[in-house]
mmCIF file of C-alpha atoms in Angstrom:
data_model
loop_
_atom_site.group_PDB
_atom_site.id
_atom_site.type_symbol
_atom_site.label_atom_id
_atom_site.label_comp_id
_atom_site.label_asym_id
_atom_site.label_seq_id
_atom_site.Cartn_x
_atom_site.Cartn_y
_atom_site.Cartn_z
ATOM 1 C CA ASP A 1168 10.837 6.151 17.230
ATOM 2 C CA TYR A 1169 10.446 2.880 15.346
ATOM 3 C CA LEU A 1170 8.506 4.593 12.553
ATOM 4 C CA HIS A 1171 11.196 7.237 12.170
ATOM 5 C CA GLN A 1172 14.186 4.935 11.727
ATOM 6 C CA GLN A 1173 16.560 6.634 9.314
ATOM 7 C CA ASP A 1174 17.585 3.447 7.507
ATOM 8 C CA GLY A 1175 14.133 1.820 7.430
ATOM 9 C CA VAL A 1176 11.366 1.820 4.840
ATOM 10 C CA ILE A 1177 7.636 1.507 5.469
ATOM 11 C CA ILE A 1178 5.695 -0.323 2.774
ATOM 12 C CA ASP A 1179 2.175 0.906 2.066
ATOM 13 C CA ALA A 1180 0.738 -2.182 0.379
ATOM 14 C CA ALA A 1181 -2.219 -1.757 -1.977
ATOM 15 C CA GLY A 1182 -1.850 1.939 -1.233
ATOM 16 C CA GLY A 1183 -4.140 3.093 -4.044
ATOM 17 C CA LYS A 1184 -3.731 6.821 -4.641
ATOM 18 C CA GLY A 1185 -0.761 6.915 -2.261
ATOM 19 C CA GLU A 1186 -2.357 9.271 0.247
ATOM 20 C CA LEU A 1187 -1.458 7.232 3.351
ATOM 21 C CA ALA A 1188 2.201 7.057 2.334
ATOM 22 C CA TRP A 1189 2.162 10.780 1.496
ATOM 23 C CA GLU A 1190 0.706 11.620 4.921
ATOM 24 C CA LEU A 1191 3.220 9.428 6.743
ATOM 25 C CA ILE A 1192 6.080 11.279 5.039
ATOM 26 C CA ASN A 1193 4.794 14.851 5.000
ATOM 27 C CA LEU A 1194 2.538 15.003 8.058
ATOM 28 C CA SER A 1195 4.099 12.435 10.401
ATOM 29 C CA GLY A 1196 7.729 12.922 9.387
ATOM 30 C CA VAL A 1197 8.472 9.329 8.394
ATOM 31 C CA LYS A 1198 11.746 9.207 6.486
ATOM 32 C CA ASP A 1199 10.801 6.788 3.716
ATOM 33 C CA CYS A 1200 7.503 5.162 2.746
ATOM 34 C CA VAL A 1201 6.983 3.263 -0.503
ATOM 35 C CA VAL A 1202 3.651 2.487 -2.152
ATOM 36 C CA VAL A 1203 3.279 -1.012 -3.619
ATOM 37 C CA ASP A 1204 0.230 -0.963 -5.877
ATOM 38 C CA PRO A 1205 -0.348 -1.560 -9.605
ATOM 39 C CA ARG A 1206 -2.435 1.601 -9.987
ATOM 40 C CA LYS A 1207 -1.080 5.067 -10.723
ATOM 41 C CA MET A 1208 -0.840 7.296 -7.673
ATOM 42 C CA ASN A 1209 -3.057 10.369 -7.547
ATOM 43 C CA LEU A 1210 -2.083 12.879 -4.874
ATOM 44 C CA SER A 1211 -3.848 15.917 -6.300
ATOM 45 C CA LEU A 1212 -6.291 16.237 -3.363
ATOM 46 C CA VAL A 1213 -3.740 16.141 -0.529
ATOM 47 C CA GLN A 1214 -1.285 18.300 -2.454
ATOM 48 C CA THR A 1215 -3.996 20.924 -3.015
ATOM 49 C CA LYS A 1216 -4.751 20.919 0.719
ATOM 50 C CA TRP A 1217 -1.019 21.240 1.423
ATOM 51 C CA LYS A 1218 -0.626 24.261 -0.883
ATOM 52 C CA LYS A 1219 -3.605 25.919 0.806
ATOM 53 C CA GLY A 1220 -1.977 25.441 4.216
ATOM 54 C CA LEU A 1221 -4.764 23.229 5.533
ATOM 55 C CA PHE A 1222 -2.324 21.011 7.462
ATOM 56 C CA GLU A 1223 -0.595 23.905 9.268
ATOM 57 C CA PRO A 1224 -1.121 24.167 13.065
ATOM 58 C CA LYS A 1225 -2.858 27.544 12.773
ATOM 59 C CA ARG A 1226 -5.495 25.899 10.560
ATOM 60 C CA THR A 1227 -5.863 22.537 12.290
ATOM 61 C CA GLY A 1228 -5.751 23.791 15.884
ATOM 62 C CA PRO A 1229 -4.162 22.074 18.902
ATOM 63 C CA VAL A 1230 -6.528 19.078 18.840
ATOM 64 C CA PHE A 1231 -5.520 17.935 15.373
ATOM 65 C CA SER A 1232 -2.049 19.429 14.956
ATOM 66 C CA LYS A 1233 -0.583 16.829 17.341
ATOM 67 C CA TRP A 1234 -1.251 14.256 14.614
ATOM 68 C CA TYR A 1235 0.813 16.309 12.143
ATOM 69 C CA PRO A 1236 4.163 16.693 13.945
ATOM 70 C CA ALA A 1237 6.065 17.334 10.697
ATOM 71 C CA CYS A 1238 3.927 20.379 9.819
ATOM 72 C CA GLU A 1239 4.686 23.905 10.933
ATOM 73 C CA ASP A 1240 3.065 27.245 10.153
ATOM 74 C CA GLY A 1241 4.231 28.200 6.681
ATOM 75 C CA CYS A 1242 5.037 24.643 5.592
ATOM 76 C CA LYS A 1243 2.867 25.188 2.520
ATOM 77 C CA MET A 1244 5.730 27.253 1.126
ATOM 78 C CA ARG A 1245 7.955 24.199 0.820
ATOM 79 C CA GLN A 1246 7.410 21.397 -1.652
ATOM 80 C CA SER A 1247 5.733 18.302 -0.299
ATOM 81 C CA ILE A 1248 7.472 14.969 -0.893
ATOM 82 C CA ARG A 1249 5.922 12.321 -3.120
ATOM 83 C CA PRO A 1250 6.361 8.739 -1.924
ATOM 84 C CA ARG A 1251 8.134 6.381 -4.267
ATOM 85 C CA HIS A 1252 6.053 3.790 -6.042
ATOM 86 C CA ILE A 1253 6.658 0.119 -6.835
ATOM 87 C CA ARG A 1254 3.896 -0.303 -9.393
ATOM 88 C CA CYS A 1255 3.009 -3.964 -9.063
ATOM 89 C CA PHE A 1256 0.715 -6.314 -7.161
ATOM 90 C CA LEU A 1257 1.889 -7.441 -3.738
ATOM 91 C CA ASP A 1258 2.407 -11.172 -4.161
ATOM 92 C CA GLY A 1259 4.017 -12.104 -0.852
ATOM 93 C CA GLU A 1260 5.906 -15.187 -2.016
ATOM 94 C CA ALA A 1261 6.991 -13.712 -5.354
ATOM 95 C CA CYS A 1262 8.128 -10.452 -3.701
ATOM 96 C CA LEU A 1263 10.164 -12.421 -1.180
ATOM 97 C CA ASP A 1264 11.835 -14.422 -3.969
ATOM 98 C CA PHE A 1265 12.549 -11.183 -5.819
ATOM 99 C CA MET A 1266 13.945 -9.534 -2.694
ATOM 100 C CA ASN A 1267 16.098 -12.484 -1.619
ATOM 101 C CA ALA A 1268 17.642 -13.330 -5.002
ATOM 102 C CA THR A 1269 21.425 -13.613 -4.639
ATOM 103 C CA SER A 1270 22.893 -15.758 -7.407
ATOM 104 C CA LYS A 1271 23.411 -14.267 -10.852
ATOM 105 C CA GLU A 1272 20.816 -16.612 -12.331
ATOM 106 C CA ASP A 1273 18.231 -15.897 -9.622
ATOM 107 C CA ILE A 1274 18.753 -12.136 -9.877
ATOM 108 C CA SER A 1275 18.323 -12.237 -13.654
ATOM 109 C CA ARG A 1276 15.115 -14.247 -13.334
ATOM 110 C CA ALA A 1277 13.830 -11.995 -10.531
ATOM 111 C CA ASN A 1278 14.581 -8.833 -12.492
ATOM 112 C CA GLU A 1279 12.668 -10.195 -15.465
ATOM 113 C CA TRP A 1280 9.731 -10.959 -13.167
ATOM 114 C CA TYR A 1281 9.785 -7.369 -11.891
ATOM 115 C CA GLN A 1282 9.769 -5.871 -15.380
ATOM 116 C CA ASN A 1283 6.879 -8.152 -16.320
ATOM 117 C CA GLN A 1284 4.983 -6.943 -13.257
ATOM 118 C CA LEU A 1285 5.458 -3.319 -14.279
ATOM 119 C CA PHE A 1286 4.149 -4.109 -17.753
ATOM 120 C CA ARG A 1287 1.214 -6.070 -16.339
ATOM 121 C CA ALA A 1288 0.223 -3.178 -14.070
ATOM 122 C CA LYS A 1289 0.068 -0.728 -16.959
ATOM 123 C CA GLU A 1290 -2.042 -3.081 -19.054
ATOM 124 C CA ILE A 1291 -4.823 -3.499 -16.488
ATOM 125 C CA SER A 1292 -7.943 -1.328 -16.465
ATOM 126 C CA TRP A 1293 -9.511 -0.071 -13.248
ATOM 127 C CA THR A 1294 -12.817 1.320 -12.031
ATOM 128 C CA ARG A 1295 -13.734 3.358 -8.976
ATOM 129 C CA LYS A 1296 -14.438 -0.007 -7.372
ATOM 130 C CA GLY A 1297 -11.123 -1.594 -8.318
ATOM 131 C CA LEU A 1298 -9.815 -4.123 -10.783
ATOM 132 C CA THR A 1299 -11.799 -4.742 -13.973
ATOM 133 C CA GLN A 1300 -9.820 -7.391 -15.760
ATOM 134 C CA HIS A 1301 -7.381 -10.153 -14.957
ATOM 135 C CA GLU A 1302 -4.762 -11.488 -17.297
ATOM 136 C CA ASP A 1303 -6.957 -14.548 -17.960
ATOM 137 C CA GLY A 1304 -9.721 -12.335 -19.357
ATOM 138 C CA THR A 1305 -12.203 -12.625 -16.485
ATOM 139 C CA SER A 1306 -13.591 -9.324 -15.334
ATOM 140 C CA TYR A 1307 -15.930 -7.650 -12.871
ATOM 141 C CA ASN A 1308 -16.900 -4.109 -11.813
ATOM 142 C CA GLU A 1309 -16.863 -3.133 -15.463
ATOM 143 C CA GLU A 1310 -19.110 -0.152 -14.926
ATOM 144 C CA GLU A 1311 -17.672 3.245 -14.011
ATOM 145 C CA GLU A 1312 -14.363 2.628 -15.740
ATOM 146 C CA VAL A 1313 -12.029 5.517 -14.989
ATOM 147 C CA THR A 1314 -8.570 4.452 -16.144
ATOM 148 C CA ASN A 1315 -7.230 2.410 -19.007
ATOM 149 C CA ASN A 1316 -4.239 2.045 -21.256
ATOM 150 C CA ASN A 1317 -4.979 5.313 -23.108
ATOM 151 C CA GLU A 1318 -4.288 7.478 -20.077
ATOM 152 C CA THR A 1319 -4.633 11.232 -20.517
ATOM 153 C CA ILE A 1320 -1.298 12.943 -19.945
ATOM 154 C CA SER A 1321 -1.523 15.522 -17.161
ATOM 155 C CA LEU A 1322 0.833 17.076 -14.635
ATOM 156 C CA GLU A 1323 -0.328 14.567 -12.023
ATOM 157 C CA THR A 1324 0.297 11.689 -14.470
ATOM 158 C CA LEU A 1325 3.813 12.946 -15.223
ATOM 159 C CA GLU A 1326 4.646 13.394 -11.532
ATOM 160 C CA SER A 1327 3.222 9.954 -10.774
ATOM 161 C CA THR A 1328 5.376 8.399 -13.490
ATOM 162 C CA ASP A 1329 8.475 10.179 -12.129
ATOM 163 C CA SER A 1330 7.983 8.547 -8.731
ATOM 164 C CA GLU A 1331 7.566 5.042 -10.164
ATOM 165 C CA ILE A 1332 10.549 2.766 -9.622
ATOM 166 C CA SER A 1333 11.585 1.159 -12.892
ATOM 167 C CA SER A 1334 14.892 -0.198 -11.593
ATOM 168 C CA ALA A 1335 14.620 -3.741 -10.253
ATOM 169 C CA GLN A 1336 17.788 -3.171 -8.231
ATOM 170 C CA GLU A 1337 16.331 -0.122 -6.494
ATOM 171 C CA ALA A 1338 13.038 -1.901 -5.807
ATOM 172 C CA ARG A 1339 14.930 -4.847 -4.305
ATOM 173 C CA ARG A 1340 16.925 -2.567 -1.998
ATOM 174 C CA LEU A 1341 13.754 -0.866 -0.759
ATOM 175 C CA LEU A 1342 12.055 -4.167 0.008
ATOM 176 C CA GLN A 1343 15.183 -5.382 1.802
ATOM 177 C CA ARG A 1344 15.210 -2.231 3.958
ATOM 178 C CA SER A 1345 11.524 -2.480 4.858
ATOM 179 C CA HIS A 1346 10.899 -2.620 8.607
ATOM 180 C CA LEU A 1347 7.096 -2.278 8.625
ATOM 181 C CA ILE A 1348 4.317 -3.070 6.152
ATOM 182 C CA VAL A 1349 0.849 -1.535 6.396
ATOM 183 C CA GLY A 1350 -2.406 -1.866 4.489
ATOM 184 C CA LEU A 1351 -5.424 0.433 4.835
ATOM 185 C CA HIS A 1352 -8.523 -1.180 3.273
ATOM 186 C CA CYS A 1353 -6.109 -3.194 1.187
ATOM 187 C CA ASP A 1354 -8.696 -5.599 -0.254
ATOM 188 C CA GLN A 1355 -7.121 -8.747 -1.769
ATOM 189 C CA ALA A 1356 -3.647 -7.902 -0.439
ATOM 190 C CA ALA A 1357 -4.514 -8.408 3.254
ATOM 191 C CA GLY A 1358 -3.262 -11.994 3.474
ATOM 192 C CA GLU A 1359 -0.214 -11.236 1.322
ATOM 193 C CA ILE A 1360 0.816 -8.479 3.729
ATOM 194 C CA VAL A 1361 0.833 -10.908 6.644
ATOM 195 C CA ASP A 1362 2.714 -13.549 4.631
ATOM 196 C CA PHE A 1363 5.398 -11.058 3.590
ATOM 197 C CA ALA A 1364 5.785 -9.615 7.081
ATOM 198 C CA THR A 1365 5.972 -12.925 8.922
ATOM 199 C CA ALA A 1366 8.513 -14.308 6.447
ATOM 200 C CA LYS A 1367 10.645 -11.163 6.765
ATOM 201 C CA LYS A 1368 10.091 -11.017 10.535
ATOM 202 C CA ILE A 1369 8.856 -7.419 10.562
ATOM 203 C CA PRO A 1370 5.723 -5.969 12.191
ATOM 204 C CA TRP A 1371 2.593 -5.420 10.143
ATOM 205 C CA CYS A 1372 -0.646 -3.480 10.386
ATOM 206 C CA VAL A 1373 -3.803 -4.163 8.391
ATOM 207 C CA VAL A 1374 -7.172 -2.396 8.413
ATOM 208 C CA PRO A 1375 -9.175 -4.948 6.417
ATOM 209 C CA CYS A 1376 -12.239 -4.148 4.374
ATOM 210 C CA CYS A 1377 -13.767 -6.481 1.782
ATOM 211 C CA THR A 1378 -13.816 -10.228 2.407
ATOM 212 C CA TYR A 1379 -13.723 -11.555 -1.189
ATOM 213 C CA SER A 1380 -15.031 -14.885 0.060
ATOM 214 C CA GLU A 1381 -15.591 -16.272 -3.433
ATOM 215 C CA MET A 1382 -12.104 -15.350 -4.610
ATOM 216 C CA PHE A 1383 -10.498 -16.782 -1.447
ATOM 217 C CA SER A 1384 -12.808 -19.726 -0.883
ATOM 218 C CA CYS A 1385 -9.990 -21.763 0.699
ATOM 219 C CA ARG A 1386 -9.628 -19.404 3.667
ATOM 220 C CA LYS A 1387 -10.714 -21.067 6.888
ATOM 221 C CA LEU A 1388 -10.543 -20.283 10.578
ATOM 222 C CA ARG A 1389 -8.838 -22.670 12.961
ATOM 223 C CA ASP A 1390 -12.146 -24.333 13.739
ATOM 224 C CA GLY A 1391 -12.726 -25.003 10.031
ATOM 225 C CA THR A 1392 -15.254 -22.212 9.445
ATOM 226 C CA ARG A 1393 -15.007 -20.628 6.000
ATOM 227 C CA VAL A 1394 -14.122 -16.940 5.968
ATOM 228 C CA THR A 1395 -17.304 -15.370 4.626
ATOM 229 C CA SER A 1396 -17.795 -12.192 6.691
ATOM 230 C CA TYR A 1397 -15.867 -9.153 7.844
ATOM 231 C CA GLU A 1398 -15.703 -10.540 11.392
ATOM 232 C CA HIS A 1399 -14.300 -13.806 10.020
ATOM 233 C CA LEU A 1400 -11.644 -11.893 8.052
ATOM 234 C CA VAL A 1401 -10.490 -9.983 11.139
ATOM 235 C CA GLN A 1402 -10.249 -13.242 13.086
ATOM 236 C CA TRP A 1403 -8.501 -15.021 10.204
ATOM 237 C CA LEU A 1404 -5.819 -12.323 10.021
ATOM 238 C CA GLN A 1405 -5.303 -12.454 13.783
ATOM 239 C CA GLU A 1406 -4.962 -16.235 13.725
ATOM 240 C CA ARG A 1407 -2.187 -16.066 11.126
ATOM 241 C CA ASP A 1408 0.267 -14.566 13.598
ATOM 242 C CA PRO A 1409 0.390 -15.428 17.319
ATOM 243 C CA ARG A 1410 1.653 -11.915 18.080
ATOM 244 C CA ALA A 1411 -1.320 -10.224 16.407
ATOM 245 C CA LYS A 1412 -3.613 -7.884 18.314
ATOM 246 C CA VAL A 1413 -6.917 -6.250 17.346
ATOM 247 C CA ALA A 1414 -8.081 -2.727 18.115
ATOM 248 C CA THR A 1415 -10.851 -0.399 16.953
ATOM 249 C CA LEU A 1416 -9.949 2.869 15.242
ATOM 250 C CA ASP A 1417 -11.898 6.088 15.763
ATOM 251 C CA MET A 1418 -13.103 6.315 12.183
ATOM 252 C CA GLU A 1419 -16.207 5.550 10.155
ATOM 253 C CA GLY A 1420 -16.619 2.400 8.101
ATOM 254 C CA LYS A 1421 -14.546 -0.756 8.515
ATOM 255 C CA ASN A 1422 -12.414 0.307 11.479
ATOM 256 C CA LYS A 1423 -10.871 -2.835 12.965
ATOM 257 C CA VAL A 1424 -7.083 -2.870 12.845
ATOM 258 C CA VAL A 1425 -5.057 -6.078 13.164
ATOM 259 C CA TYR A 1426 -1.396 -5.486 13.949
ATOM 260 C CA THR A 1427 1.814 -6.695 15.534
ATOM 261 C CA LEU A 1428 4.381 -4.682 17.462
ATOM 262 C CA PRO A 1429 8.156 -4.527 16.850
#
């Protein structure tokens, strides 16, 4: 019931292609889910499956169809819904300042920050492994580059652009309405998700993946141990919120989930 609040918005932070947000809307029946990620969304795979009817109960069977309550036989005949997209990095403190701006001067400054973030996102190149270049010129994962500023125009690119939120006012309203923030293998955004959620007093859910111990060398556990392993990262996230719990998901790969309840 909490997930399906009519006036609430779920934030999918560092949502990558946008598939989790798409599934929450189209398969789980969540009213509104917004992707916050500087990369373009790419929903071609899930939309192809949708058009082929692969999510319909007659195809999934009773075991799996319970996870897709918003799907019915024949749902492939209706258009799936693309999640909206705030195309910027999730900087917890900066996003909170942007969201909470009230005075004319603060709103003007926050709106300028948002437009700069949109520009920054489009100027960054990516690989299959993630970010290739920062604004200071440092780079890594430069092999396997797959996207850059000279993006090929395709139907998916046009649809992705249509779902991007260019209005700072609209983006602010969505962040203000957020009642849950999630991150699935959200890389560098894991700590920012917790910071944003705790400041806004909303529940959060993170399935962490990479530790990035060199990038976040200041991260330490309560006992002073540096966060250098996956197990450390899970513990570090749990220690940031006294309400946090840890569970193991039935999936391959990094499957620990750290979360709080409403």
